[in-house]
Amino acid sequence: MVRSTFLTTAFLLHICCVTAQQFTMEAVTSYPFPSELTSAASGSGIAWALNEQGKRNVYVAAGPDFTPRKLTAYNADDGQEISSVLISPDGKWVIYIRGGDHGGKDASNPVNPEHLPIPPKTEIWSVPFAGGTAKVLSDGDYPVISPRGDSVAFIKSGQIWIAPLDGATPARNVITAKGSCNSIVWAPDGAGLAFVNNRGDHSYIGVYRNAATPLQWIAPAFSKDYSPRWSPDGKKIAFIRTPGTGGATDSLLARRHQPWAIWTADVASGEGKLLWKSPATLPGSIPTTDGGTNLRWPVADRIVFLSYHDGWPHIYSIAAGGGTPLLLTPGAFMAEHIDISSDAKWVVFSANTGATPTDIDRRHLVRVPVDKAAMEILTSGDGIEAYPVVTGDGQTIAALTATAQQPLLPAVMPFKKGTLNVIGKSLLPAAFPSQQLVTPKAVTFKAADGTLVHGQLFEPKDKAEKHPAVVYIHGGPQRQMLLGWHYMDYYSNNYAVNQYLVNQGFVVLSVNYRLGIGYGYEFHKPPHAGVVGAAEYQDIKAAGQWLATQPQVNARKIGVYGGSYGGFLTAHALGRDSKLFAAGVDIHGVHTSAQFLPPVLLVLAPDFDTAKKVAWLSSPVAYVDTWTSPVLLIHADDDRNVDFGQTIDLFRRLESKDASFEYLAIPDDTHHWMKYSNALTVDKATAVFLIKHLKE
């Protein structure tokens, strides 16, 4: 008989209520989560979105005191995300998107986790910064406010529309072009805009001036052009160029350079020229960390961008006329969350560097002039600081900050340096168990092939006995877990679950396996990883083996859990090493090579047959026959990142094998648990399962 169980909410609540615990899952996940931090082009105003147990709203603050003020009044856990928060240049209006799932594919498609007969729309909203009634401007997405402060351009059904900020007149369609449009950028004087027009195997940079003037295509070629950036005087445009789709079919297993280049073009003539071409090396490939190339044109003679070509994601500056790029951020660290100050003289960003070696597993705020390699690290200590922005008056840096005990909250500091002041402490619920949370410590260990792996070890305060243990595996895979609360909502939730498990008596090891960011190019883009070998699984096995040698760990009671790519590796662990991993929770993981199989035409690749075999052996389902440990499978069926069928496939295979498994299917939610109640159900199910199989 198949030993599978459907986990009902009632069952979960019953188990959680009878399990002895110091704090509840509700308490440790009750924290508010800020995102979308932004500032106005003038004045001291800042704004952000805040998710309070599923109730998402826009908050604002302004100097000198920066007291948070709630601007909208959405009071239900309805799964409707708030994104693209913007403040008009004069600081009078706040624009935001309500709806969709912008952490996944098909981001603008409405989300309906409340199972409404008619789903809500993804809409653009406008509200006065001073307070007042919010109004819908249109359904649509990806808004960009005009420098004139009177209108907003946005994408609707793949085309470009414009609406007045005050909603006085209806939105109007201004561009309908072949393919689909994206990446709108207003001209500096607000008299026109540039955009990307994606036509499948190629894309163009277009310029719109007015309804009476034909669209202009900038330096059209047989390539994929994107990231248009106006020069400050509006006479030129810089953009990124990569090859169009096509060419001879090459090896599927070999690592190859992914070329890219920066071009500039004269707007009047549309003629372009190559400014800089990335080195033809693996690290010289198109960067895939936060913001990609992060192309900017802040001042007349300097263009700023990010490149990985020296082995780390670093910021460079190049003269607008060309030449050798100037490395602005030398050192063994990555730069991310990059912004330009309102006076265009400074780049501000976060980086995993600082005064101590363990800062490689944190983020601190950094600034550097756009034209000089004079980098200054602005924050230090045990905190996590991310997403910096500079206020329009140039006086203040706002950022989001966390510690091991304090979840992410908004904070401000003087631009001329000073102390980072958290302005959102009052937003934390009284029941949040800050004082009961442990501080993870940095650990390292080596995989079987000698790769050094970083992790964060969470240990119970009671060390008098041997404890069950859990290996936590992040998703992505290009993520990095930190020595504190994470700056991304998905991983902030996972950090809360890890703290809950520790509070329940588990030792938890969070693993930063290869394919993750923060440790240089070779760690981020290793050979034989993913579908071409799953070499990263060695790091997960090494984590379990390392835990088994620790004196405070019961080596027979080591579990594993993770979501997305973490689910993929959890399934690998249970299928390949059930003797090491006694139980696991696989949350919306990828399980079969079918998701990675190349298009039919690539059967002409010289190594197609070998690649097909390698892809199969890189898939967890190849190891179902040796899978003996119990597992809990969890998936929501509106997942836009990992197809729901991936878990159906594994379910069927385990079912036919008469394996021990339980399952939890969630209708109408996405990869990111848009409803807090669904996230809480998943968190409780994970903890209950691990407690049942590893502790009781």
Short mmCIF file of N, CA and C in Angstrom, two decimals, residues 9 30 48 60 150 192 220 245 271 281 289 294 327 331 341 462 471 516 531 618 637 667:
data_model
loop_
_atom_site.label_atom_id
_atom_site.label_comp_id
_atom_site.label_asym_id
_atom_site.label_seq_id
_atom_site.Cartn_x
_atom_site.Cartn_y
_atom_site.Cartn_z
N THR A 9 -5.07 21.40 6.63
CA THR A 9 -4.79 22.52 7.53
C THR A 9 -5.15 22.17 8.96
N SER A 30 5.67 36.81 11.87
CA SER A 30 4.77 37.96 11.94
C SER A 30 5.44 39.27 11.54
N TRP A 48 8.24 53.12 0.24
CA TRP A 48 8.50 51.69 0.11
C TRP A 48 7.19 50.93 0.25
N VAL A 60 5.48 55.96 3.39
CA VAL A 60 6.37 57.06 3.01
C VAL A 60 6.99 57.65 4.27
N ASP A 150 4.25 64.98 -14.86
CA ASP A 150 2.83 65.10 -15.18
C ASP A 150 2.18 63.81 -15.64
N GLY A 192 10.14 62.83 -25.02
CA GLY A 192 10.05 61.57 -25.75
C GLY A 192 10.53 60.45 -24.86
N PRO A 220 19.73 49.61 -35.88
CA PRO A 220 19.17 48.26 -35.97
C PRO A 220 20.16 47.27 -36.56
N THR A 245 19.49 35.35 -31.88
CA THR A 245 19.38 33.89 -31.86
C THR A 245 19.77 33.31 -33.21
N GLU A 271 22.58 56.51 -35.87
CA GLU A 271 23.80 55.74 -36.14
C GLU A 271 24.52 55.41 -34.84
N THR A 281 36.14 35.79 -22.60
CA THR A 281 36.47 34.78 -21.58
C THR A 281 35.18 34.38 -20.88
N THR A 289 24.11 38.65 -12.20
CA THR A 289 23.80 39.03 -10.82
C THR A 289 22.79 40.18 -10.84
N ASN A 294 23.75 46.68 -15.19
CA ASN A 294 23.55 47.91 -14.42
C ASN A 294 24.02 49.15 -15.18
N LEU A 327 38.19 50.57 -13.26
CA LEU A 327 37.61 49.74 -12.21
C LEU A 327 37.39 50.60 -10.97
N GLY A 331 38.63 44.51 -5.51
CA GLY A 331 38.60 43.67 -4.32
C GLY A 331 37.83 42.39 -4.55
N SER A 341 23.40 58.64 -7.20
CA SER A 341 22.90 59.76 -6.41
C SER A 341 22.20 60.77 -7.32
N ASP A 462 20.60 25.23 24.18
CA ASP A 462 20.85 24.05 25.00
C ASP A 462 21.80 23.12 24.26
N VAL A 471 19.76 20.21 7.14
CA VAL A 471 20.47 20.99 6.13
C VAL A 471 19.42 21.79 5.36
N GLY A 516 25.85 29.54 -6.35
CA GLY A 516 25.42 30.72 -5.64
C GLY A 516 26.34 31.89 -5.87
N VAL A 531 22.14 20.92 -15.03
CA VAL A 531 21.72 19.86 -15.92
C VAL A 531 22.88 19.14 -16.58
N SER A 618 21.56 13.98 -13.97
CA SER A 618 21.56 15.21 -13.17
C SER A 618 20.18 15.48 -12.58
N ASP A 637 -0.18 25.46 -7.56
CA ASP A 637 -0.35 25.15 -8.97
C ASP A 637 -0.42 26.35 -9.90
N PRO A 667 -3.90 25.26 -4.26
CA PRO A 667 -4.47 25.81 -5.50
C PRO A 667 -4.30 27.33 -5.60
#
